[in-house]
mmCIF file of C-alpha atoms in Angstrom:
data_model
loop_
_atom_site.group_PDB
_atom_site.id
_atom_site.type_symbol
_atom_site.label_atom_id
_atom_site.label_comp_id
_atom_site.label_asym_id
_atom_site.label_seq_id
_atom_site.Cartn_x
_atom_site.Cartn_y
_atom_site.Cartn_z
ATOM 1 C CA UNK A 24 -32.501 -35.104 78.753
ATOM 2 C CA UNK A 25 -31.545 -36.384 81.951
ATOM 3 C CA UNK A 26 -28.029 -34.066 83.619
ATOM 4 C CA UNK A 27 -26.724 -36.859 84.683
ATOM 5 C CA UNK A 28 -22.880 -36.757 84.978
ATOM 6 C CA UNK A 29 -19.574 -38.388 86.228
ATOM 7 C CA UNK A 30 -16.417 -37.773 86.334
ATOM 8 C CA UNK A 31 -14.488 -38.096 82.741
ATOM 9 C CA UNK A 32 -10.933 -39.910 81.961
ATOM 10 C CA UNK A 33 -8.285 -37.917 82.844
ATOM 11 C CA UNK A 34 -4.917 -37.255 80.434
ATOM 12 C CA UNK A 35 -2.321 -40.190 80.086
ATOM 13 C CA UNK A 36 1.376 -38.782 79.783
ATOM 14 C CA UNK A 37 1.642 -41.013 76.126
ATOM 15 C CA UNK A 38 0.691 -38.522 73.327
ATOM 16 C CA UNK A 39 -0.899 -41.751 71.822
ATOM 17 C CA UNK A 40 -2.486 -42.913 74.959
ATOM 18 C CA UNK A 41 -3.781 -39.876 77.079
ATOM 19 C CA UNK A 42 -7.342 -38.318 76.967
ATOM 20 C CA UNK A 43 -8.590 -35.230 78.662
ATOM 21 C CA UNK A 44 -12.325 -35.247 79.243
ATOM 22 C CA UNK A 45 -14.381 -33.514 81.658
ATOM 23 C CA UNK A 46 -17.889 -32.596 80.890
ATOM 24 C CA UNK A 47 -21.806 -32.598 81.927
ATOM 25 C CA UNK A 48 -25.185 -32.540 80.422
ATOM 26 C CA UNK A 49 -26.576 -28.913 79.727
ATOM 27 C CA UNK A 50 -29.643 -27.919 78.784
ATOM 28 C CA UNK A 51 -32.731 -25.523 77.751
ATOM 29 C CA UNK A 52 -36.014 -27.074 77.266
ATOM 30 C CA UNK A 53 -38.299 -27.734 80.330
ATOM 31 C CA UNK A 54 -38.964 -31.207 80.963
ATOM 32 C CA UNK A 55 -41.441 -32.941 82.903
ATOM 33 C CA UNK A 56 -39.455 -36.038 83.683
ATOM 34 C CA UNK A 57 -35.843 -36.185 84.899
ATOM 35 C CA UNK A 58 -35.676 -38.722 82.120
ATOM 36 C CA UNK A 59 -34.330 -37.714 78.803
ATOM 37 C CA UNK A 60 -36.606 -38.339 75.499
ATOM 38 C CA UNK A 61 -33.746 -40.323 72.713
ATOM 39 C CA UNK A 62 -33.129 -42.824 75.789
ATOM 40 C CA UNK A 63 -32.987 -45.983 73.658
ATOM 41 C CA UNK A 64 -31.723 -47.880 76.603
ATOM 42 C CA UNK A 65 -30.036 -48.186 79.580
ATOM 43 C CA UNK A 66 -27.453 -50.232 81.738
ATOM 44 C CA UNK A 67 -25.790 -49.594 84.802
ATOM 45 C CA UNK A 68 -24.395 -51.489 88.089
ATOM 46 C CA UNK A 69 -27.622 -53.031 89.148
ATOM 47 C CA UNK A 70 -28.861 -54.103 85.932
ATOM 48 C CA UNK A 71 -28.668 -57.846 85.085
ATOM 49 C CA UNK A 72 -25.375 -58.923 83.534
ATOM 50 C CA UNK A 73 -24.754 -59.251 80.472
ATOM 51 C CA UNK A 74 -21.987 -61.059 77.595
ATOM 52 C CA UNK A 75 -19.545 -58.753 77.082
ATOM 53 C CA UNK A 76 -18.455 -58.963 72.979
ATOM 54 C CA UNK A 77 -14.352 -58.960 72.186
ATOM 55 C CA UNK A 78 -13.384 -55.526 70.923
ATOM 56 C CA UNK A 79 -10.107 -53.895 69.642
ATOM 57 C CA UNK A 80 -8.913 -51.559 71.713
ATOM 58 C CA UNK A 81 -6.557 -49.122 70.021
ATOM 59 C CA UNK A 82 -4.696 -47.200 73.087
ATOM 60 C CA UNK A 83 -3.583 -48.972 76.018
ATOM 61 C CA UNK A 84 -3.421 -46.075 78.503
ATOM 62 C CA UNK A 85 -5.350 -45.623 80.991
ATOM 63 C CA UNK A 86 -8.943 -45.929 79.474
ATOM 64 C CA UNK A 87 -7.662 -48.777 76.719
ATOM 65 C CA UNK A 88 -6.690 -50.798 79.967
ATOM 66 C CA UNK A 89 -9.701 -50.260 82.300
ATOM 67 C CA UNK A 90 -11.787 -51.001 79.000
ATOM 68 C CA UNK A 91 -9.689 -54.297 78.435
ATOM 69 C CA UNK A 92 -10.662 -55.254 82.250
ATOM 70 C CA UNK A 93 -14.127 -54.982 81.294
ATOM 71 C CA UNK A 94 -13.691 -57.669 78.778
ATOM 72 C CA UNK A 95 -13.494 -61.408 79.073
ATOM 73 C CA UNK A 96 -9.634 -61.860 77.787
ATOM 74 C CA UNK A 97 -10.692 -62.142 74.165
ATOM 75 C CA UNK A 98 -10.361 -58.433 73.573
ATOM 76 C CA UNK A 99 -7.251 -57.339 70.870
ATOM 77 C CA UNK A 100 -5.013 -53.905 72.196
ATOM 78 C CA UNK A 101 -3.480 -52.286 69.135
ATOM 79 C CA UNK A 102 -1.061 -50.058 70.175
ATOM 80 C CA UNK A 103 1.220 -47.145 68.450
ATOM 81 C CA UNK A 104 2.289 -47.930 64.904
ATOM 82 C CA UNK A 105 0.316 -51.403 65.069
ATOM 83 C CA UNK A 106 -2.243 -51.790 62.267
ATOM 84 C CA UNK A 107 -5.860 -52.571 63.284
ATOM 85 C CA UNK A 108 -6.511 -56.485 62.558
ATOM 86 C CA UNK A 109 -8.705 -56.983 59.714
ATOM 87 C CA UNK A 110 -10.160 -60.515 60.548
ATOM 88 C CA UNK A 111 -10.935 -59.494 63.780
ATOM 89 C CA UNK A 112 -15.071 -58.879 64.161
ATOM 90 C CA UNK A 113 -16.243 -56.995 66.773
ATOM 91 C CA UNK A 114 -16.420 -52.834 67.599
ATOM 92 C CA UNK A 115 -12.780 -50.982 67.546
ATOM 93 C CA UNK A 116 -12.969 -48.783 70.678
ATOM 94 C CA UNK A 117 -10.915 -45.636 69.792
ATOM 95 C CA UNK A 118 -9.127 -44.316 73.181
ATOM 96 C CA UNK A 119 -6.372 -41.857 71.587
ATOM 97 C CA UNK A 120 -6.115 -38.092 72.082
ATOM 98 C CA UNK A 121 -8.198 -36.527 69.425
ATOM 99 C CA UNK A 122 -4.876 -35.261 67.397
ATOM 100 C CA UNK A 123 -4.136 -38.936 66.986
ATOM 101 C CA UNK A 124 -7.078 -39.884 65.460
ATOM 102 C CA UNK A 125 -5.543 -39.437 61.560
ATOM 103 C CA UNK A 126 -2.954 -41.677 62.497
ATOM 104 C CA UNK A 127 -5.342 -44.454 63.376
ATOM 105 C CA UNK A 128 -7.561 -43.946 60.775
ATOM 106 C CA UNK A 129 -4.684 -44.884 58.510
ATOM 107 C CA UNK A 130 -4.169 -48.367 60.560
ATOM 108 C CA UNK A 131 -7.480 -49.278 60.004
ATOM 109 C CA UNK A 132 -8.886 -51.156 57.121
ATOM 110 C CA UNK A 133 -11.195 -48.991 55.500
ATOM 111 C CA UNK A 134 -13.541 -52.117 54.979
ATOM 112 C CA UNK A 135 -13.357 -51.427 59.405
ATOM 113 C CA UNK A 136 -14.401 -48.079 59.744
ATOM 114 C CA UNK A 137 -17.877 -48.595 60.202
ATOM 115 C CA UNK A 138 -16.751 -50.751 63.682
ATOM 116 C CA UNK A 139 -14.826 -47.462 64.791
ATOM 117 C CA UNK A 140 -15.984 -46.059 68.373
ATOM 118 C CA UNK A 141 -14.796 -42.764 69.033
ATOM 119 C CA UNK A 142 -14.043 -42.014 73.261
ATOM 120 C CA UNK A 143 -12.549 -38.598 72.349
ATOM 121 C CA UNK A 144 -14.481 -35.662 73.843
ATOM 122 C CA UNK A 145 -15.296 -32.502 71.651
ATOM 123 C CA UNK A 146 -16.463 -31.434 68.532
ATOM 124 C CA UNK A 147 -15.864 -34.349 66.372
ATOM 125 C CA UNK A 148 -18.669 -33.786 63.516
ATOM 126 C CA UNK A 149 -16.317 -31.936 61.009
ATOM 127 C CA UNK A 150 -13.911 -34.592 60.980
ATOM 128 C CA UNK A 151 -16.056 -37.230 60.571
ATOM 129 C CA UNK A 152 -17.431 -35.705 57.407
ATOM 130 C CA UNK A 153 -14.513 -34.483 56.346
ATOM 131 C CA UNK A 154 -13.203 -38.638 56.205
ATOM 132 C CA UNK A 155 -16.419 -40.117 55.764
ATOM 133 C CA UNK A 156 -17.492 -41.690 58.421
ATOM 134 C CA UNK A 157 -20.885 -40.288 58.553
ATOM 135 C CA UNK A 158 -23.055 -41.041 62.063
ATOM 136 C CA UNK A 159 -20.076 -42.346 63.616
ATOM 137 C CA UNK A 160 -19.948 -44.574 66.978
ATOM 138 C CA UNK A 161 -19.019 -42.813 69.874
ATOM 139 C CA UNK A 162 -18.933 -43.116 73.478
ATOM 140 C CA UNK A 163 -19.338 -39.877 76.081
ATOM 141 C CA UNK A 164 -17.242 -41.193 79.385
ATOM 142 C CA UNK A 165 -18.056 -40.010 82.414
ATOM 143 C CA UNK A 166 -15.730 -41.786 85.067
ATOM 144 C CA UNK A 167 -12.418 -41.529 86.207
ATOM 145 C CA UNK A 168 -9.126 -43.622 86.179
ATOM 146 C CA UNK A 169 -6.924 -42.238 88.136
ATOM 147 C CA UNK A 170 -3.756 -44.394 87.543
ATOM 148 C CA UNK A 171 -3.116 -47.048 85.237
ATOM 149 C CA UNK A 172 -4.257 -50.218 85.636
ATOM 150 C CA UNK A 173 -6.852 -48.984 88.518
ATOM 151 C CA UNK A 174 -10.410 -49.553 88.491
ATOM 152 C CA UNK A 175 -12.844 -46.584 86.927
ATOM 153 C CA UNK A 176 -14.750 -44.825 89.314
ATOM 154 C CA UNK A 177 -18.055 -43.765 87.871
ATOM 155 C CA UNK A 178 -18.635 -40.068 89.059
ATOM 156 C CA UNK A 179 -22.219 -38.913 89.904
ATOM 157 C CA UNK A 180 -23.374 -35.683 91.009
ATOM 158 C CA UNK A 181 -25.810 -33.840 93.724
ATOM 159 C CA UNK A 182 -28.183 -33.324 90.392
ATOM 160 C CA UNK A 183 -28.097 -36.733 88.415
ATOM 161 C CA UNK A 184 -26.863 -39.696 90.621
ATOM 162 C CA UNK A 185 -27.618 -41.939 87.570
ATOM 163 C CA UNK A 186 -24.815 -41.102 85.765
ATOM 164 C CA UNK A 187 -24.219 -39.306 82.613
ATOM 165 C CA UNK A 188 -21.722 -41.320 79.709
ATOM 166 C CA UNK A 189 -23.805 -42.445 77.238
ATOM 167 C CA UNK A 190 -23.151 -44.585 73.329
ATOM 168 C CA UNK A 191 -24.784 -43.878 70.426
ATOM 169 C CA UNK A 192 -24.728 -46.069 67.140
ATOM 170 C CA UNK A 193 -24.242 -49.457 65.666
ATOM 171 C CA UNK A 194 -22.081 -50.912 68.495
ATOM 172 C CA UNK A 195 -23.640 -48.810 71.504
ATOM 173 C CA UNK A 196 -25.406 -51.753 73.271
ATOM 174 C CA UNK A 197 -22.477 -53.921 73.156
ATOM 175 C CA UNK A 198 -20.507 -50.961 74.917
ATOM 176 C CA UNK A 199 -23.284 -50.270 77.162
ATOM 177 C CA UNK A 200 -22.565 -53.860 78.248
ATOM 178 C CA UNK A 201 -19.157 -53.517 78.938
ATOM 179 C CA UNK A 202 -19.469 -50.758 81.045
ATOM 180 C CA UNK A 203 -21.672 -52.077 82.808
ATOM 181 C CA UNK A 204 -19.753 -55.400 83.617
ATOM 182 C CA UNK A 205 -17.068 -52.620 85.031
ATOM 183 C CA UNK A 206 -19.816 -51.610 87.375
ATOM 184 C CA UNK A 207 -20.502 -48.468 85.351
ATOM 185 C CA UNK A 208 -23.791 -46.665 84.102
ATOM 186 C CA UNK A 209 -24.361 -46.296 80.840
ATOM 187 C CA UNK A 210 -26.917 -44.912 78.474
ATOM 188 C CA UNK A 211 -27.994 -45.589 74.707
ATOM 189 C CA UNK A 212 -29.254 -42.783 73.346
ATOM 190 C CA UNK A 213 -30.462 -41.996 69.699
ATOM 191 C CA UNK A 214 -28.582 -39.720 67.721
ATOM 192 C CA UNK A 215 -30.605 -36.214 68.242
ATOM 193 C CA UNK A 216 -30.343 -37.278 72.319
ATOM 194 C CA UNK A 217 -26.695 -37.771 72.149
ATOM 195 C CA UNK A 218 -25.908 -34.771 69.925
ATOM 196 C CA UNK A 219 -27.412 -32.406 72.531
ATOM 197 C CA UNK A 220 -25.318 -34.447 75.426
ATOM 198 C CA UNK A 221 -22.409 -33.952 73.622
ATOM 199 C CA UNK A 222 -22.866 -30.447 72.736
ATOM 200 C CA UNK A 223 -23.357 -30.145 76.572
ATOM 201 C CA UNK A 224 -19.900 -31.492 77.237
ATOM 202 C CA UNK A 225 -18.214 -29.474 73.997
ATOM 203 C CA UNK A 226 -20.100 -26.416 76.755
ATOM 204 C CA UNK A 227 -18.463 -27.464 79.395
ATOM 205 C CA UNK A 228 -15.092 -27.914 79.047
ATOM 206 C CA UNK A 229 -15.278 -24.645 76.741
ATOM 207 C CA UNK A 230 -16.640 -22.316 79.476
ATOM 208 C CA UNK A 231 -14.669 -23.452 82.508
ATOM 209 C CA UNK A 232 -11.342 -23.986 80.995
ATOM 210 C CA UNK A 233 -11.658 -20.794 79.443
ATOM 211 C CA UNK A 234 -12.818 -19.050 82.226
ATOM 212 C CA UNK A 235 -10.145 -20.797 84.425
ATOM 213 C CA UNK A 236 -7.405 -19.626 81.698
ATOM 214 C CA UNK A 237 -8.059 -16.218 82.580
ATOM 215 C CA UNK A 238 -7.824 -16.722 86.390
ATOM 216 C CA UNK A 239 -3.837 -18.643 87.132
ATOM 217 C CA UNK A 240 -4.062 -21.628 89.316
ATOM 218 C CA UNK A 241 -8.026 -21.890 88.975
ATOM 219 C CA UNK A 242 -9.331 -25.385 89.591
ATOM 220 C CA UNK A 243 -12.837 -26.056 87.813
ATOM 221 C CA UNK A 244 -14.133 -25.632 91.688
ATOM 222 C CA UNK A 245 -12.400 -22.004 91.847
ATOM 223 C CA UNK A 246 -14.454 -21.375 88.360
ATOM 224 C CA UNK A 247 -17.549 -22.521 89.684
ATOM 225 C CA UNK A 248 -17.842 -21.296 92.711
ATOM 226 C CA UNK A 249 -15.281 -18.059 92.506
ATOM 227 C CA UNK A 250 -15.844 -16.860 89.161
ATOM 228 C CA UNK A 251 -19.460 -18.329 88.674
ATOM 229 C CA UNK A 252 -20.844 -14.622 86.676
ATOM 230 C CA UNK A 253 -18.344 -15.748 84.289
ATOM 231 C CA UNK A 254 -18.759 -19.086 83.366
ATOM 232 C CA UNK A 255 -22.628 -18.229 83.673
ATOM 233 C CA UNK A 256 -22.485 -15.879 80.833
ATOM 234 C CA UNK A 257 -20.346 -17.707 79.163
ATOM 235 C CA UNK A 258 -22.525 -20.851 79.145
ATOM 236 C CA UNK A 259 -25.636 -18.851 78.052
ATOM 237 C CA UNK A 260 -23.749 -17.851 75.034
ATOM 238 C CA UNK A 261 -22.191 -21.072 73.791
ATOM 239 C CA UNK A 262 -25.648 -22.898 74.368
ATOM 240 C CA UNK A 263 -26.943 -19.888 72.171
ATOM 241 C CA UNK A 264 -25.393 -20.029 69.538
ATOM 242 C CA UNK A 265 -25.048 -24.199 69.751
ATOM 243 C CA UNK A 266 -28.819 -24.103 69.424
ATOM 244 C CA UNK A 267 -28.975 -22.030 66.334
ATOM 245 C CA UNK A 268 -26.142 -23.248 64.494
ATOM 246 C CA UNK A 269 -27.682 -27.049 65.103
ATOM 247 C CA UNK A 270 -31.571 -25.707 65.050
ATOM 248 C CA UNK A 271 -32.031 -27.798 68.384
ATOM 249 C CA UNK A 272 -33.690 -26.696 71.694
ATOM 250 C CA UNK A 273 -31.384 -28.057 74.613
ATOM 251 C CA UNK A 274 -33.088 -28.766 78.224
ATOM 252 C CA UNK A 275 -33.367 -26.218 80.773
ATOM 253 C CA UNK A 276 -31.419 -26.021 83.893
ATOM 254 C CA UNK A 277 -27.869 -26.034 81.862
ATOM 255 C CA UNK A 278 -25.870 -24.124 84.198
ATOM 256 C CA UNK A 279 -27.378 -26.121 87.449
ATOM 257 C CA UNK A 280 -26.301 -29.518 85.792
ATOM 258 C CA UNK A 281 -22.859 -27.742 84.403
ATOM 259 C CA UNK A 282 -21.827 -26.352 87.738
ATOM 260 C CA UNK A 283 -22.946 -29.867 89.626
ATOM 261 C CA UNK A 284 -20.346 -31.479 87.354
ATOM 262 C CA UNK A 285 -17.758 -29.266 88.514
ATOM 263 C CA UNK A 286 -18.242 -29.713 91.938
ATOM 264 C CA UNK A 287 -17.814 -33.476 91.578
ATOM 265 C CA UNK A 288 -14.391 -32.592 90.045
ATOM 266 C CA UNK A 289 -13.914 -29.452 91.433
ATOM 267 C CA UNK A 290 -10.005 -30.772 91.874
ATOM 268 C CA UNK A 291 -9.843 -30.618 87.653
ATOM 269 C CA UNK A 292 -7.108 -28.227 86.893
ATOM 270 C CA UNK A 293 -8.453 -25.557 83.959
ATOM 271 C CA UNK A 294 -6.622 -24.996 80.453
ATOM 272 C CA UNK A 295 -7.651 -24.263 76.866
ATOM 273 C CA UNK A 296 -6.318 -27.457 75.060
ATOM 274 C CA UNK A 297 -7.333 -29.270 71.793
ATOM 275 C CA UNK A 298 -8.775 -25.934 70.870
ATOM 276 C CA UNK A 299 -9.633 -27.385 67.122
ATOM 277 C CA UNK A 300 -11.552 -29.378 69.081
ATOM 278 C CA UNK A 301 -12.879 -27.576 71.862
ATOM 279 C CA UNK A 302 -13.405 -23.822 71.858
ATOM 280 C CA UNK A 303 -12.308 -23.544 68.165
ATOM 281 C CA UNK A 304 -15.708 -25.117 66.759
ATOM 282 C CA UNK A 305 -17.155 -21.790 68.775
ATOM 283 C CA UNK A 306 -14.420 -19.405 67.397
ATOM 284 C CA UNK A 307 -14.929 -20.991 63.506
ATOM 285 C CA UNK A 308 -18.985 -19.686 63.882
ATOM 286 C CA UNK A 309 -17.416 -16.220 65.325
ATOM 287 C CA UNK A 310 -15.015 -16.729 61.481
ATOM 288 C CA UNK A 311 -18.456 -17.296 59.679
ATOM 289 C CA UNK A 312 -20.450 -14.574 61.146
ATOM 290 C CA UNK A 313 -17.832 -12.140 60.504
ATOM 291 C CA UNK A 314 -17.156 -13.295 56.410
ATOM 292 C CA UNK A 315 -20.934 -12.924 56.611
ATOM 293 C CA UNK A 316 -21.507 -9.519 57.719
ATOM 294 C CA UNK A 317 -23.625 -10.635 60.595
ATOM 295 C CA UNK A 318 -22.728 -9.950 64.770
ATOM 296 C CA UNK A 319 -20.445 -12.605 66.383
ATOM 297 C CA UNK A 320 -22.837 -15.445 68.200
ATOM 298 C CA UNK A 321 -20.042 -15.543 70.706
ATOM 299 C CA UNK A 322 -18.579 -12.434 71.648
ATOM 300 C CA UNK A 323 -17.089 -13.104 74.817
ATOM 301 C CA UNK A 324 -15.788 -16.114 74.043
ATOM 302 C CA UNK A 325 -13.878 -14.300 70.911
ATOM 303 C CA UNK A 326 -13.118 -11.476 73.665
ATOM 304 C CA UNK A 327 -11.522 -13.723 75.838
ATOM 305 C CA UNK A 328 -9.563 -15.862 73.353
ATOM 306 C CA UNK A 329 -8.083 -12.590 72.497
ATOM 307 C CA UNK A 330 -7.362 -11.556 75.898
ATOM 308 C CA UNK A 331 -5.462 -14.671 76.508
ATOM 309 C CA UNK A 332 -3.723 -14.714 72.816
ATOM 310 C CA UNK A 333 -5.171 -18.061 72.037
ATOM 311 C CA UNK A 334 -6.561 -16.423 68.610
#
């Protein structure tokens, strides 16, 4: 898989609205190509243009508005408390904080959730299964708004300068598209592809806000470059027990690409937030090893949770 990265969408103030997402590609199987197998397709800047098809946009902070500039006018934003239209065809793009995503599940049709595209970063599986949604749509962002109604800046690093936010599913082409009309990259991967880059972000933004946590005032560049033994062993343990909980083999070079992320936003402050989302998918296999009888798959992470009183 290619490490390519850029820099994610950053929290709006709107609990409806805002999204925190800051992640790169890990990995742990050698590769003789920088790129990835599961590539189904690709668009970015200087590909040929292409027709970009009407969404909904549900959110209309600052990644619901710099996807609506993408568009061609004919897109629909449904915002907080407004149902998703029904006779509207097209993919929903899904730009909420994750602990908003029950709420707009109920405003949309159920007849609609197979158009659903998810934006939210972390560990989403669980909840799709628990509603039903199966393979779900999603997107993994890699660029930056910085205020609203400002243009995205797609964020490369010193180790992938083709760019890292890839789609996966039914609508993925048509949001490779739009991307790309916003002068973005964007890859189309299949789903075994995009489950290892998203397990790579899930790695990410586990380690280093974690690792930040326990250091005041850290910025992800303080992390990576101050307390770099730490996040190291951290990442080596996540990716661990990632692999054998999913029985995949990520690509090697993990913490390379991981730290090359953070040093393209190295300004990132660090937090553990969203933890059912983030570093609680990692603490629920700690839950199940222990009911088990078997040795925690993560014990630093659970040592450092503790440390900080997060569990």
């Amino acid at each position: 898989m290619a490490a390519a990265a850029a820099i994610t969408i950053l929290s709006t103030p709107s609990p409806f609205n805002r999204r925190y997402s800051a992640l790169s590609n890990v990995v742990i199987r050698a590769s003789s190509s920088s790129s990835p197998s599961g590539i189904m397709s690709s668009s970015s800047s200087s590909a040929p243009a292409k027709v970009v098809a009407p969404a909904i946009i549900v959110g209309g902070g600052r990644v619901g508005r710099a996807l609506k500039e993408m568009g061609d006018g004919r897109d629909v934003v449904v915002r907080r408390g407004e149902a998703v239209p029904l006779d509207f065809e097209g993919p929903i793009l899904v730009c909420t904080r994750n602990d908003d995503l029950e709420e707009v599940l109920r405003a949309t049709p159920e007849s609609r959730w197979k158009d659903l595209v998810f934006f939210q970063n972390g560990m989403l599986e669980p909840w799709f299964k628990d509603k039903g949604l199966g393979d779900a749509d999603q997107v993994l962002a890699y660029f930056a708004v910085s205020k609203l109604g400002e243009p995205p800046t797609d964020g490369k690093t010193d180790t992938n300068p083709e760019g890292l936010t890839a789609a996966y599913g039914k609508w993925a082409s048509a949001l490779a598209a739009r991307l790309h009309a916003g002068g973005l990259s964007c890859k189309v991967l299949d789903k075994e592809a995009f489950q290892k880059q998203m397990l790579e972000k899930l790695i990410w933004i586990s380690a280093f806000m974690l690792v930040g946590a326990r250091h005041p005032g850290a910025t992800v560049g303080a992390v990576e470059n101050e307390y770099r033994s730490e996040v190291s062993s951290l990442i080596a343990e996540l990716a661990a027990a990632a692999a054998a909980e999913k029985s995949l083999v990520f690509e090697e070079a993990m913490e390379e690409r991981l730290c090359a992320y953070s040093r393209a936003v190295a300004h990132f402050p660090t937090a553990v937030k969203e933890f059912k989302w983030r570093n609680g998918w990692f603490y629920s296999l700690s839950q199940k090893a222990a009911e088990e009888g078997k040795p925690d798959p993560c014990p630093l992470h659970t040592s450092w949770l503790r440390e900080l009183k997060i569990v």
